[in-house]
Tab-separated table of C-alpha atoms in Angstrom:
chain	number	residue	atom	x	y	z
C	715	ASP	CA	94.439	94.792	116.017
C	716	SER	CA	96.073	92.146	113.794
C	717	GLY	CA	98.938	91.460	116.201
C	718	VAL	CA	101.496	92.582	113.591
C	719	THR	CA	103.459	95.672	114.542
C	720	GLN	CA	105.357	97.993	112.252
C	721	THR	CA	107.637	100.899	113.067
C	722	PRO	CA	107.879	103.715	112.358
C	723	LYS	CA	104.353	104.716	111.353
C	724	HIS	CA	105.562	107.681	109.306
C	725	LEU	CA	108.954	108.444	107.801
C	726	ILE	CA	110.006	111.528	105.862
C	727	THR	CA	113.416	111.542	104.277
C	728	ALA	CA	115.361	113.029	101.383
C	729	THR	CA	116.346	111.506	98.063
C	730	GLY	CA	119.540	109.477	98.212
C	731	GLN	CA	119.051	108.496	101.845
C	732	ARG	CA	118.677	105.039	103.393
C	733	VAL	CA	115.936	103.911	105.776
C	734	THR	CA	115.035	100.760	107.682
C	735	LEU	CA	111.477	99.630	108.289
C	736	ARG	CA	110.784	97.142	111.050
C	737	CYS	CA	108.107	94.482	111.435
C	738	SER	CA	107.233	92.117	114.270
C	739	PRO	CA	104.946	89.258	113.219
C	740	ARG	CA	102.067	87.811	115.219
C	741	SER	CA	103.095	85.462	117.977
C	742	GLY	CA	103.583	82.006	116.482
C	743	ASP	CA	103.775	83.151	112.856
C	744	LEU	CA	106.922	82.085	111.047
C	745	SER	CA	106.344	83.775	107.717
C	746	VAL	CA	106.727	87.488	106.955
C	747	TYR	CA	105.790	89.260	103.734
C	748	TRP	CA	106.602	92.776	102.601
C	749	TYR	CA	104.353	94.754	100.264
C	750	GLN	CA	104.494	98.203	98.718
C	751	GLN	CA	101.289	100.133	98.102
C	752	SER	CA	101.320	103.278	96.014
C	753	LEU	CA	98.369	105.221	94.658
C	754	ASP	CA	98.698	104.155	91.064
C	755	GLN	CA	99.959	100.587	91.434
C	756	GLY	CA	97.925	98.862	94.134
C	757	LEU	CA	99.592	96.372	96.468
C	758	GLN	CA	102.855	94.959	95.116
C	759	PHE	CA	104.512	91.903	96.653
C	760	LEU	CA	108.173	92.533	97.430
C	761	ILE	CA	109.590	89.561	99.329
C	762	GLN	CA	108.715	86.754	101.733
C	763	TYR	CA	110.684	85.119	104.524
C	764	TYR	CA	109.919	81.896	106.354
C	765	ASN	CA	111.691	81.093	109.595
C	766	GLY	CA	114.672	83.235	108.700
C	767	GLU	CA	115.058	82.166	105.086
C	768	GLU	CA	113.972	83.921	101.911
C	769	ARG	CA	111.066	81.953	100.320
C	770	ALA	CA	109.806	84.109	97.471
C	771	LYS	CA	110.792	87.283	95.700
C	772	GLY	CA	108.539	89.695	93.851
C	773	ASN	CA	109.182	93.049	92.232
C	774	ILE	CA	111.824	94.126	94.695
C	775	LEU	CA	114.397	96.619	93.459
C	776	GLU	CA	118.112	95.937	93.897
C	777	ARG	CA	118.266	99.052	96.110
C	778	PHE	CA	115.950	97.283	98.545
C	779	SER	CA	116.869	94.380	100.793
C	780	ALA	CA	115.278	92.548	103.677
C	781	GLN	CA	116.054	89.979	106.304
C	782	GLN	CA	114.319	88.006	109.012
C	783	PHE	CA	116.128	87.594	112.301
C	784	PRO	CA	116.214	84.598	114.690
C	785	ASP	CA	113.504	86.198	116.837
C	786	LEU	CA	111.404	86.313	113.610
C	787	HIS	CA	111.158	90.072	113.347
C	788	SER	CA	111.993	91.430	109.918
C	789	GLU	CA	113.560	94.569	108.520
C	790	LEU	CA	113.209	96.104	105.081
C	791	ASN	CA	116.102	98.314	104.046
C	792	LEU	CA	115.573	100.907	101.336
C	793	SER	CA	118.636	102.735	100.018
C	794	SER	CA	119.442	105.460	97.470
C	795	LEU	CA	115.848	106.576	97.867
C	796	GLU	CA	114.029	108.185	94.956
C	797	LEU	CA	110.835	110.235	94.862
C	798	GLY	CA	109.023	107.261	93.343
C	799	ASP	CA	109.736	105.161	96.432
C	800	SER	CA	107.186	107.209	98.374
C	801	ALA	CA	104.472	104.735	99.318
C	802	LEU	CA	102.876	102.750	102.095
C	803	TYR	CA	104.941	99.722	103.062
C	804	PHE	CA	103.072	96.866	104.669
C	805	CYS	CA	104.305	93.839	106.473
C	806	ALA	CA	102.095	90.780	106.807
C	807	SER	CA	102.615	87.556	108.701
C	808	SER	CA	101.201	84.074	108.480
C	809	VAL	CA	101.824	80.705	110.015
C	810	GLY	CA	103.160	79.463	106.683
C	811	SER	CA	104.867	76.164	106.208
C	812	THR	CA	106.671	74.007	103.727
C	813	SER	CA	103.925	71.365	103.768
C	814	GLY	CA	102.227	72.712	100.657
C	815	ARG	CA	98.920	73.593	102.312
C	816	ARG	CA	97.113	76.286	100.363
C	817	GLY	CA	95.577	79.532	101.535
C	818	TYR	CA	97.438	80.503	104.661
C	819	GLU	CA	95.813	83.608	106.095
C	820	GLN	CA	97.914	86.761	106.049
C	821	TYR	CA	97.596	89.326	108.817
C	822	PHE	CA	98.701	92.828	107.916
C	823	GLY	CA	100.347	95.441	110.080
C	824	PRO	CA	99.264	99.106	110.070
C	825	GLY	CA	101.957	100.052	107.564
C	826	THR	CA	104.761	102.591	107.360
C	827	ARG	CA	104.097	105.660	105.243
C	828	LEU	CA	107.348	106.680	103.573
C	829	THR	CA	107.630	110.125	102.012
C	830	VAL	CA	110.747	110.914	100.010
C	831	THR	CA	111.281	114.628	99.347
J	789	THR	CA	100.184	94.984	84.117
J	790	GLN	CA	98.309	93.359	86.994
J	791	LEU	CA	98.023	89.585	87.122
J	792	LEU	CA	94.578	90.056	88.664
J	793	GLU	CA	92.095	92.544	87.235
J	794	GLN	CA	89.338	93.825	89.466
J	795	SER	CA	86.172	95.492	88.280
J	796	PRO	CA	84.702	97.914	88.727
J	797	GLN	CA	87.502	100.156	90.002
J	798	PHE	CA	85.053	102.497	91.715
J	799	LEU	CA	81.511	101.942	92.905
J	800	SER	CA	79.241	104.434	94.619
J	801	ILE	CA	75.829	103.149	95.673
J	802	GLN	CA	72.986	103.907	98.059
J	803	GLU	CA	72.483	102.036	101.300
J	804	GLY	CA	70.351	98.951	100.750
J	805	GLU	CA	71.492	98.225	97.197
J	806	ASN	CA	73.195	95.004	96.117
J	807	LEU	CA	76.538	94.887	94.322
J	808	THR	CA	79.045	92.465	92.841
J	809	VAL	CA	82.801	92.931	92.512
J	810	TYR	CA	84.797	90.794	90.111
J	811	CYS	CA	88.362	89.534	90.196
J	812	ASN	CA	89.638	87.979	86.955
J	813	SER	CA	92.846	86.460	85.666
J	814	SER	CA	94.144	84.221	82.927
J	815	SER	CA	96.244	82.414	85.552
J	816	VAL	CA	95.212	79.559	87.812
J	817	PHE	CA	95.620	80.136	91.531
J	818	SER	CA	96.092	77.735	94.429
J	819	SER	CA	93.767	79.843	96.543
J	820	LEU	CA	92.180	83.249	96.499
J	821	GLN	CA	91.678	85.709	99.324
J	822	TRP	CA	89.508	88.792	99.682
J	823	TYR	CA	90.512	91.708	101.888
J	824	ARG	CA	88.960	95.006	102.920
J	825	GLN	CA	91.166	97.998	103.558
J	826	GLU	CA	90.211	101.302	105.164
J	827	PRO	CA	92.222	104.509	104.623
J	828	GLY	CA	95.501	104.556	106.564
J	829	GLU	CA	95.172	100.951	107.704
J	830	GLY	CA	96.372	97.562	106.577
J	831	PRO	CA	94.134	95.157	104.629
J	832	VAL	CA	91.968	92.869	106.757
J	833	LEU	CA	91.292	89.345	105.550
J	834	LEU	CA	87.618	88.580	104.849
J	835	VAL	CA	87.771	85.084	103.377
J	836	THR	CA	89.972	82.442	101.763
J	837	VAL	CA	88.636	80.141	99.035
J	838	VAL	CA	90.630	77.126	97.963
J	839	THR	CA	88.488	74.766	95.868
J	840	GLY	CA	87.205	75.551	92.366
J	841	GLY	CA	83.491	76.387	92.513
J	842	GLU	CA	83.625	77.009	96.261
J	843	VAL	CA	81.081	79.453	97.714
J	844	LYS	CA	81.493	81.025	101.150
J	845	LYS	CA	79.099	83.321	102.970
J	846	LEU	CA	79.984	85.861	105.607
J	847	LYS	CA	76.731	87.503	106.789
J	848	ARG	CA	75.698	89.720	103.814
J	849	LEU	CA	78.830	88.908	101.810
J	850	THR	CA	78.996	85.955	99.399
J	851	PHE	CA	82.295	84.896	97.850
J	852	GLN	CA	82.692	82.510	94.941
J	853	PHE	CA	85.813	80.952	93.442
J	854	GLY	CA	85.534	80.118	89.748
J	855	ASP	CA	85.452	76.462	88.677
J	856	ALA	CA	88.813	76.838	86.934
J	857	ARG	CA	90.315	78.752	89.900
J	858	LYS	CA	91.079	81.765	87.673
J	859	ASP	CA	88.440	84.186	88.881
J	860	SER	CA	86.319	85.125	91.862
J	861	SER	CA	83.406	87.339	92.782
J	862	LEU	CA	82.238	89.123	95.897
J	863	HIS	CA	78.535	89.887	96.230
J	864	ILE	CA	77.210	92.192	98.934
J	865	THR	CA	73.504	92.172	99.732
J	866	ALA	CA	71.800	95.257	101.168
J	867	ALA	CA	74.995	97.301	101.407
J	868	GLN	CA	75.512	99.481	104.465
J	869	PRO	CA	77.746	102.554	105.000
J	870	GLY	CA	80.000	100.380	107.150
J	871	ASP	CA	80.846	98.347	104.014
J	872	THR	CA	82.655	101.367	102.565
J	873	GLY	CA	86.310	100.662	101.825
J	874	LEU	CA	88.797	99.264	99.344
J	875	TYR	CA	88.169	95.618	98.457
J	876	LEU	CA	91.205	93.660	97.316
J	877	CYS	CA	91.470	90.175	95.916
J	878	ALA	CA	94.738	88.244	96.156
J	879	GLY	CA	95.603	85.067	94.293
J	880	GLU	CA	98.108	82.589	95.637
J	881	GLY	CA	100.573	81.354	93.032
J	882	HIS	CA	101.814	77.808	92.743
J	883	ASN	CA	104.989	78.953	94.447
J	884	PHE	CA	103.138	78.491	97.695
J	885	ASN	CA	102.541	81.496	99.880
J	886	LYS	CA	103.334	84.042	97.128
J	887	PHE	CA	100.318	86.291	96.645
J	888	TYR	CA	99.373	88.579	93.760
J	889	PHE	CA	96.990	91.416	94.570
J	890	GLY	CA	94.429	93.014	92.311
J	891	SER	CA	94.322	96.795	92.027
J	892	GLY	CA	91.201	96.980	94.175
J	893	THR	CA	87.611	98.171	94.044
J	894	LYS	CA	86.851	101.332	95.959
J	895	LEU	CA	83.318	101.073	97.351
J	896	ASN	CA	81.372	103.982	98.781
J	897	VAL	CA	77.990	103.276	100.320
J	898	LYS	CA	75.964	106.433	100.871
J	899	PRO	CA	73.412	106.570	103.703
């Protein structure tokens, strides 16, 4: 158990709909990352938050948005869903900092499997 | 296109054999991490290497970071069925804490 929780575990929805995925980081971790994993594209970095602020952005579509709340949990919102958005969505957390130290360990949650029909 | 290329993509070997998985890039990374992922679960961190040329050992697993910090290898000695899984490397960009994952090596160790 990594200490990172994600809900829901599975989500089935129709094209055009909107969903929200939730992540609670490990106790003490300030940084949250979101990744998308699909069969043919491996693990793709979407976005990172540190202590409530966006730190880095990857290949995140405009239809997707995220935020990190004062209690450090994070939500990933996916709207106008398309069939191609079906994937595993992972959240990871790390201590993270702005000090420039390299190699902070990331701890991954169990993922949310999204199926768009 | 992936920033990090892993090879081989698939590997099926017998218990007791040795194997090496490679992770290559034309980019320089601040650090490199190796993960193992089992079906339906999140990746689990195995090791982090930070210094060029660094070698780390974790029981039967040996990890090396290239001198130029562009590539890495994972060597497993005397593989066991419990080593079966998807091995992922992840390079940390110079925008600290932003990680780029390779496409993975799917390892199957047959008893």
